Structures are given as structure tokens and as C-alpha cells.
CSV table of C-alpha atoms in Angstrom, one decimal:
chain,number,residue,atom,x,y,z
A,9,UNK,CA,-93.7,24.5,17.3
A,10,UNK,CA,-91.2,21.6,16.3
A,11,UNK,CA,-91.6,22.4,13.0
A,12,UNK,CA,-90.6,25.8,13.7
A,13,UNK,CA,-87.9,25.8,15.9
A,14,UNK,CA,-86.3,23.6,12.9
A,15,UNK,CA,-87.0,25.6,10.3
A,16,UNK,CA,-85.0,28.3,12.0
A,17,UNK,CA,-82.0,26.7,13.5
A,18,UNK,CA,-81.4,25.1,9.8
A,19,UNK,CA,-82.1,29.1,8.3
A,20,UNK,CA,-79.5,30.3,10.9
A,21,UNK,CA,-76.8,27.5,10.5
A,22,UNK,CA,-74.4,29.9,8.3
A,23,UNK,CA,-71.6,27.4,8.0
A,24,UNK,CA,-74.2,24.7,6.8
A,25,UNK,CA,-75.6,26.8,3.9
A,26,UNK,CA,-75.4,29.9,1.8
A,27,UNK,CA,-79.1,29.2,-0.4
A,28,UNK,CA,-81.9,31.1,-1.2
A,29,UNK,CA,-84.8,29.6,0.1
A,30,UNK,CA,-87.2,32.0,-1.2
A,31,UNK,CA,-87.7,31.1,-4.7
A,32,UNK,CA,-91.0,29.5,-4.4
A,33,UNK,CA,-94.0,29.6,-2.6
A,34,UNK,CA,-93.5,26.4,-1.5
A,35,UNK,CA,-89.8,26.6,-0.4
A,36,UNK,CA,-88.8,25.9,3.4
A,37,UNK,CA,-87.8,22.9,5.5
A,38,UNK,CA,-90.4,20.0,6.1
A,39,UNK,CA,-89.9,16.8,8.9
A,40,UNK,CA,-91.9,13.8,7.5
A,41,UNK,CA,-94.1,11.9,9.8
A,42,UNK,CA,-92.7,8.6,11.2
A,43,UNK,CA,-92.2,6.2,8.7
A,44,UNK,CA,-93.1,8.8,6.2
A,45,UNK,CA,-90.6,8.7,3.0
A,46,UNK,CA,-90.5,11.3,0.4
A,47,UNK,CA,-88.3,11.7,-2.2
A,48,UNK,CA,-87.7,14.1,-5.7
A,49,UNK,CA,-89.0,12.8,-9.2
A,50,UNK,CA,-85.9,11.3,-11.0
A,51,UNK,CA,-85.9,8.7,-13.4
A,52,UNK,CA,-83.6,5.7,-13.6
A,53,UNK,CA,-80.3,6.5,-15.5
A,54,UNK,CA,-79.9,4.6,-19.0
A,55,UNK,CA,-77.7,1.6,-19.0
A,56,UNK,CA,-75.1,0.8,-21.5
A,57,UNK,CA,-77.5,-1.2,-22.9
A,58,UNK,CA,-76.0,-4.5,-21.2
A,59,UNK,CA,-72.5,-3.7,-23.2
A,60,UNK,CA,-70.5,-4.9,-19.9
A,61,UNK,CA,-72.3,-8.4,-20.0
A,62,UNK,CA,-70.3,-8.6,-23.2
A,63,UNK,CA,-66.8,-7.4,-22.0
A,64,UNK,CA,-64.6,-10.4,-21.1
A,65,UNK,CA,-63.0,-10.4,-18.1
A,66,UNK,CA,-59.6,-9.9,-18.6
A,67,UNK,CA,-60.4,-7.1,-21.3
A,68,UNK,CA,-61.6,-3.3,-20.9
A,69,UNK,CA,-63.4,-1.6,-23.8
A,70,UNK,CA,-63.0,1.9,-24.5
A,71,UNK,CA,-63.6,4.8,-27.0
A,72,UNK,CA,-61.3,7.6,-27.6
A,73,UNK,CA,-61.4,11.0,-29.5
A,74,UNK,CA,-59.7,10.5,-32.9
A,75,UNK,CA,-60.0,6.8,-32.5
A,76,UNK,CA,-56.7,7.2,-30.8
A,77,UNK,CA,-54.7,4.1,-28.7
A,78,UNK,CA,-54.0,4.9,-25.1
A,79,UNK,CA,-51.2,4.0,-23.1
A,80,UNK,CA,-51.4,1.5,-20.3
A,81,UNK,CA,-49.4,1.4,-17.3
A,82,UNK,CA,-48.6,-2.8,-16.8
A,83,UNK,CA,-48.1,-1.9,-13.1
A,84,UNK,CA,-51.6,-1.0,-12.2
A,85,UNK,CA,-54.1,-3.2,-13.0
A,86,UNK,CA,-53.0,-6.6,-10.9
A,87,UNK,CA,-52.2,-8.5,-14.1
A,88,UNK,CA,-49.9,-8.1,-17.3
A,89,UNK,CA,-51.1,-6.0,-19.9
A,90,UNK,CA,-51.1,-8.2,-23.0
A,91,UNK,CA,-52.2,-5.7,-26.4
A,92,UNK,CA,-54.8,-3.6,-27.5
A,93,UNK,CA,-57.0,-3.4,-30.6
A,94,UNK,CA,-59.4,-2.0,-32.3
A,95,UNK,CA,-62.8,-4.0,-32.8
A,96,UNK,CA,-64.6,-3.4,-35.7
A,97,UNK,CA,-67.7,-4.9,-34.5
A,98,UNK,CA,-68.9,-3.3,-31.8
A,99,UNK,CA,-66.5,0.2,-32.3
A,100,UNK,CA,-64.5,-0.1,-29.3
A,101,UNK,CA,-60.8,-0.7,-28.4
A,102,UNK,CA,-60.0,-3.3,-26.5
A,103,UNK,CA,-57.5,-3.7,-24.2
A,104,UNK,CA,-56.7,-7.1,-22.9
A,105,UNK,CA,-54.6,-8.9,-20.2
A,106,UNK,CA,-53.2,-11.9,-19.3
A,107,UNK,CA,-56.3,-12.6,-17.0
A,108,UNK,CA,-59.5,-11.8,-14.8
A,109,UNK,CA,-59.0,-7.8,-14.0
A,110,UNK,CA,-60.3,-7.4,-10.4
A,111,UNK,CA,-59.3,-3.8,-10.2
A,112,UNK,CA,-57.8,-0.8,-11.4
A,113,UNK,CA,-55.0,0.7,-9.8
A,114,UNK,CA,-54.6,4.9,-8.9
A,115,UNK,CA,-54.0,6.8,-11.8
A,116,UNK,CA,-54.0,4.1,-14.4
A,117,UNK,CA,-56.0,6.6,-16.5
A,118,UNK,CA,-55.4,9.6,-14.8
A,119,UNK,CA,-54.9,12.6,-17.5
A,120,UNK,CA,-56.6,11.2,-20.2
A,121,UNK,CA,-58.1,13.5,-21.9
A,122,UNK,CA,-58.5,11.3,-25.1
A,123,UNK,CA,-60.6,8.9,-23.8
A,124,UNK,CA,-64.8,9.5,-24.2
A,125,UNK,CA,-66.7,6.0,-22.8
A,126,UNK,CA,-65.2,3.0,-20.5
A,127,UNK,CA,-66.8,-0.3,-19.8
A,128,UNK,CA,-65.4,-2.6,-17.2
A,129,UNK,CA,-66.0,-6.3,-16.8
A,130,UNK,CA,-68.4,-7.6,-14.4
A,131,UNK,CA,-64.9,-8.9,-12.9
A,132,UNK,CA,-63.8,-5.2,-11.5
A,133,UNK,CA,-64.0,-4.9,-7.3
A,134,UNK,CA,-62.1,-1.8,-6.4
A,135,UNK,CA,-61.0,1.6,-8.5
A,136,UNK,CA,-57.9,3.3,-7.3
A,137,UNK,CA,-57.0,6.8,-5.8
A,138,UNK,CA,-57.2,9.0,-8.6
A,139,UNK,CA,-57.6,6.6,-11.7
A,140,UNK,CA,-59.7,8.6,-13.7
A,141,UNK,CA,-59.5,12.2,-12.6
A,142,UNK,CA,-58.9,14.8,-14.8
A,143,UNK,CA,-60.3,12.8,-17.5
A,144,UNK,CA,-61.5,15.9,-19.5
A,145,UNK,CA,-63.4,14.5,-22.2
A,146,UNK,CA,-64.4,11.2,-20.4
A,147,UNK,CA,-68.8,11.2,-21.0
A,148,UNK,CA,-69.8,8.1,-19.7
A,149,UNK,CA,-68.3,4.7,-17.4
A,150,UNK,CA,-70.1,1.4,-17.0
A,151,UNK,CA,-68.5,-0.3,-13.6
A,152,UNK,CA,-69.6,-3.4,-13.7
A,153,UNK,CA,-72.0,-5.4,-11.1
A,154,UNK,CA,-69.4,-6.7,-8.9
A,155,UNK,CA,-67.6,-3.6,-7.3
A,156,UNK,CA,-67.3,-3.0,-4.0
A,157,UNK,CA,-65.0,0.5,-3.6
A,158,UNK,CA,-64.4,3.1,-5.2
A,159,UNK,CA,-61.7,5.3,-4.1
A,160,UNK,CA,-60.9,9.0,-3.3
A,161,UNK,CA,-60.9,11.3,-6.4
A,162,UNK,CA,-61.7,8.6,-8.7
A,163,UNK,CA,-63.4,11.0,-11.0
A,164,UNK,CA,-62.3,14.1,-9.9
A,165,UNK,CA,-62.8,17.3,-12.7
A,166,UNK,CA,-64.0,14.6,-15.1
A,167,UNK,CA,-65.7,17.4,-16.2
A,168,UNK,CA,-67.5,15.8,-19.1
A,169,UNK,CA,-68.9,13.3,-17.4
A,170,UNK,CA,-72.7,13.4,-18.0
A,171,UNK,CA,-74.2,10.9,-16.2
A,172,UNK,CA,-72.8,7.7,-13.3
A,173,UNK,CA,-74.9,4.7,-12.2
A,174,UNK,CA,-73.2,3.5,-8.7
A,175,UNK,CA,-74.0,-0.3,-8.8
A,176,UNK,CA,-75.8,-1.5,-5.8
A,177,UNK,CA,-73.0,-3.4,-4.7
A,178,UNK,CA,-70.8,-0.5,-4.0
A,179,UNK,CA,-70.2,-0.1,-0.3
A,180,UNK,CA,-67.9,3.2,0.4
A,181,UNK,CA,-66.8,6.0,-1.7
A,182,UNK,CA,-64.1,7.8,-1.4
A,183,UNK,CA,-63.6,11.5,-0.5
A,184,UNK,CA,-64.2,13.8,-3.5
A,185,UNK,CA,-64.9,11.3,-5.6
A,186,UNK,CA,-66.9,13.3,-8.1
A,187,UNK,CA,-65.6,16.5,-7.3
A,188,UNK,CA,-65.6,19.7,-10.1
A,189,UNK,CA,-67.4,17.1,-12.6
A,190,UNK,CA,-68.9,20.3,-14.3
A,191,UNK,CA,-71.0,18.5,-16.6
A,192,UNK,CA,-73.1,15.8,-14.1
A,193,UNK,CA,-76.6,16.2,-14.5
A,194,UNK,CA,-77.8,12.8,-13.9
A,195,UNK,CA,-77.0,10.4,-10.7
A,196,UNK,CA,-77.9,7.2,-9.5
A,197,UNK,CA,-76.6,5.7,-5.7
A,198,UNK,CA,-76.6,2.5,-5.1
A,199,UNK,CA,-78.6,0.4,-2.0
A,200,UNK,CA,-75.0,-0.9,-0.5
A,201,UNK,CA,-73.9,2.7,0.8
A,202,UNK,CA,-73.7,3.7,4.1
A,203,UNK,CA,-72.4,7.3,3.8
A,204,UNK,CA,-71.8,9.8,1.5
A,205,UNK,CA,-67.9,11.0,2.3
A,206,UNK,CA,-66.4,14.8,1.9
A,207,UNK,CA,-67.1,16.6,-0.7
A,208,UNK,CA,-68.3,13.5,-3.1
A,209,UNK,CA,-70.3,16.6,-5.6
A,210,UNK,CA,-68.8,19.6,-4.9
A,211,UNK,CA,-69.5,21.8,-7.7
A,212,UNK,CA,-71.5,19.2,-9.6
A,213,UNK,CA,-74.8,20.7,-11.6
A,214,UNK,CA,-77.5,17.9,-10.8
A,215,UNK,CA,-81.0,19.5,-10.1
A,216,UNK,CA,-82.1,16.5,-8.2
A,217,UNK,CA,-81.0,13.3,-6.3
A,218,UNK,CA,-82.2,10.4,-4.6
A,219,UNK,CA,-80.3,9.7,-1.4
A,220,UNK,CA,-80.1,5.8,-0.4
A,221,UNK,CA,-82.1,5.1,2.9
A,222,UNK,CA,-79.2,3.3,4.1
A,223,UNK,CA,-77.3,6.4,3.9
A,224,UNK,CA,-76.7,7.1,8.0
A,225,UNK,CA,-73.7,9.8,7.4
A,226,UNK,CA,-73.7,12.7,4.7
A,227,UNK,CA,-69.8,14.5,4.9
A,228,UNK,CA,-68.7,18.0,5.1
A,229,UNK,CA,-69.5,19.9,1.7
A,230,UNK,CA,-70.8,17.2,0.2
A,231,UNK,CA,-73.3,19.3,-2.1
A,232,UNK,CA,-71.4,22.2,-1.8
A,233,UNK,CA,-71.6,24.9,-4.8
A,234,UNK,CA,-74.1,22.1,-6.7
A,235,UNK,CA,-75.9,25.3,-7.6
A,236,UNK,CA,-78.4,23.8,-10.1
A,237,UNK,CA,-79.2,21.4,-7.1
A,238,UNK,CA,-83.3,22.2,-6.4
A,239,UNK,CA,-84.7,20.2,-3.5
A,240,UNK,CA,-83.5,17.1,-1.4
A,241,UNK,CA,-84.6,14.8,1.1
A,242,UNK,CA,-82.0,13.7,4.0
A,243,UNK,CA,-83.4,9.6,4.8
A,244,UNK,CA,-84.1,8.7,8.2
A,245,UNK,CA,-81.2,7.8,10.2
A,246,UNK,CA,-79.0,10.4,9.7
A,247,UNK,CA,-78.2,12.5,12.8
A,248,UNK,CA,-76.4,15.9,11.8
A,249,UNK,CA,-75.6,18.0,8.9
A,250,UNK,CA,-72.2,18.6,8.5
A,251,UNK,CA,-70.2,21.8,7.8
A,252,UNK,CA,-71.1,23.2,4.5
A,253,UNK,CA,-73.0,20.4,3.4
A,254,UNK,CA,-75.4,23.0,1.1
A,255,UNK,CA,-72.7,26.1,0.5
A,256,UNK,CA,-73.7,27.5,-1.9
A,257,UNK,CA,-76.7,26.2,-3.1
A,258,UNK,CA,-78.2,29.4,-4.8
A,259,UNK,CA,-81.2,27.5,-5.9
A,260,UNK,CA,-82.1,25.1,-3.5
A,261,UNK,CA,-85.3,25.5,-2.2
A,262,UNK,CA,-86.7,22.5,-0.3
A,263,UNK,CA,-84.9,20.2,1.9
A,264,UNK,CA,-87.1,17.6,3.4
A,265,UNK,CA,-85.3,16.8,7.0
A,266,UNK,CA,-85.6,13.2,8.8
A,267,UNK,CA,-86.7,13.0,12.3
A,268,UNK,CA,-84.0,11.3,13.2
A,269,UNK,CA,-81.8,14.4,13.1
A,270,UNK,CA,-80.6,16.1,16.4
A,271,UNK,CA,-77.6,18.2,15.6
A,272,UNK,CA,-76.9,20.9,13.0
């Protein structure tokens, strides 16, 4: 009877969902058993390979399309911008600065669209409001093992970004921080998170994800219109489901629910 008298409040929660739940013969809502954990197949995410063990401190690394030098704002990165150059070796430009570069500031790459791969230092702790949105051709970032917060709309309609690994010692997100990244099939969270905030994938095309079972608080819309997204299991610990958390998720077809959930 429990099991049923879920399965039909979370069918009839209309602002929750607009999915088709009928796809398979296996589709429908499921409550594990105490203790019980169950999540999706997904594999770990490649690496850069250790690449950002390499990166100096007070440098960033980058690739660009045409092999093209960006600009860098001095005012948003904590320290003085010194130069950049291109390194033969390893194929990257390098921009370096007058010391250790703990974070980077909103918008210091906001718009562009030249650059293809960033890797940060080990040395980077925070990323700014908005400092790489709209980063159209932007395919892959390595951030490092030592940040702690990442900001709202930090990757916004970076919408060839293919792929993010959230280092374990990242601690809060900001508000559609991957939001309209059109092109993000692969995800990886990382142990230190506490909640998933508003709208962190909306309209992202993952089919799968491993939620954190630290994760206590999943925002409004978070999955919404992630229409390639197939099944997902909420952890234990979490209480409600938030306004369209799955709008729009035409092919979802299993949600596994916790039994610590009481309102949705």
C-alpha cells in the first residue's frame, strides 16, 4: 500500500513533472528498503590525464580556436596579470601572474567564445558569478583539487561543454550553474556537497547521474527539460521534491525515491 499511495501522489504532482513514465515495462517509482542504495551505471569521467599537477600556481593553461591569445582582465583574478605565451611543449597558452591564483573572479572569461580547454592550478578555491558563461566553444575544464565554491552561472550556455568532474572538495554550487550547457553528456559530483541549488542542469542532455549521498536538498528545476535524462535515484536524506524538479523529462522512466521523503 506504501508503495502505492507513492507511486500516485508523485504521478499526480503536475508542477513536479511533465515525463512519460510509460516507456518501459519496468518504468515507475520504487522506495528502497532501509539502508538499501541503488544507483544508475555510469562510469568515472576521464581526467585530464593529471595535466593540472603540472600547471604552476600562479599560471592558467588554455587552448583556443585558431591558436588565438585572449584577453585578461588584471582586476579579477586577485593578483597582477604578468604575460601570456604560447608553450610549444605541451600545446597550451599560458597565462601567468605575479603569484599563487586562489580564484577567479565573475566574468573574467565570460564571452569567450575562442577558448576550447582550461586547466587551473591546484591553487584555485572559488570561481566567480558568471566567469565562464557563455563560453560557446569551451569542451572541457580541469578545476583543480583544492576548490571549495563555485558560483552562480559559472558555466551557464557553455554549450559545448561535453563533460565536468566536480572535485570532491567542492562544497556549494551556485544557482544555474550549468544551465542551457546543450552539449553535457557526462557528470561527475563530488562527496563535499550538500545540495544541488536551482536550476544547476536545466536543459542539460545527460542520460544518467549519480547523486552524492550527502546531497540532503535538490532545488526547484534542477533537471528540468534534461530530456535525454533516463532514470535517477534521490539518496536518503532528502525530504521533498521541489517545484519542477523533473519538467519536462520526456524520457525519464525510473526514479528510485528514498524513504526519507515526506513531502512532494
Amino acid at each position: 500500500m506504501r508503495f502505492t499511495y507513492v507511486l500516485l501522489t508523485f504521478v499526480f504532482a503536475s508542477f513536479l513533472f511533465a515525463c512519460d513514465l510509460n516507456d518501459s515495462e519496468n518504468s515507475g517509482m520504487e522506495i528502497p528498503d532501509e539502508g538499501q542504495t541503488e544507483y544508475p551505471d555510469n562510469e568515472l569521467l576521464p581526467d585530464d590525464g593529471g595535466l593540472s599537477k603540472e600547471v604552476p600556481l600562479n599560471e592558467i593553461w588554455y587552448n583556443s580556436k585558431n591558436n588565438s591569445k585572449l584577453d585578461v582582465d588584471n582586476g579579477v583574478f586577485g593578483v597582477s596579470f604578468k604575460y601570456a605565451e604560447f608553450d610549444d611543449l605541451s600545446g597550451y597558452w599560458k597565462l601567468v601572474f605575479d603569484g599563487e591564483v586562489q580564484s577567479i573572479g565573475d566574468k573574467a572569461f565570460a564571452k569567450c567564445i575562442a577558448l576550447t580547454k582550461i586547466v587551473l592550478p591546484n591553487s584555485i578555491r572559488k570561481i566567480g558569478i558568471d566567469a565562464f558563461s557563455e563560453c560557446e566553444n569551451l569542451r572541457s575544464i580541469s578545476l583543480g583539487n583544492s576548490l571549495r565554491e563555485i558560483k552562480k552561472r559559472a558555466f551557464s550556455n557553455c554549450y559545448s561543454l561535453e563533460a565536468i568532474v566536480i572535485p570532491d572538495t567542492v562544497e556549494k554550487l551556485g544557482e544555474d550553474t550549468f544551465r542551457g550547457c546543450l552539449s553535457l553528456a557526462e557528470v561527475k559530483l563530488g562527496k563535499g556537497l550538500k545540495s544541488l541549488p536551482d536550476g544547476i542542469f536545466w536543459y542539460c542532455p545527460f542520460k544518467s547521474i549519480i547523486i552524492p549521498e550527502n546531497i540532503t536538498r535538490i532545488g526547484e528545476s534542477a533537471f528540468s527539460r534534461c530530456e535525454e535524462l533516463l532514470e535517477i535515484t534521490i539518496p536518503n536524506g532528502v525530504t521533498t521534491l521541489n517545484d519542477g524538479l523533473f519538467y519536462s523529462c520526456l524520457k525519464l522512466n525510473r526514479v528510485v525515491l528514498p524513504n526519507s521523503l515526506n513531502k512532494i
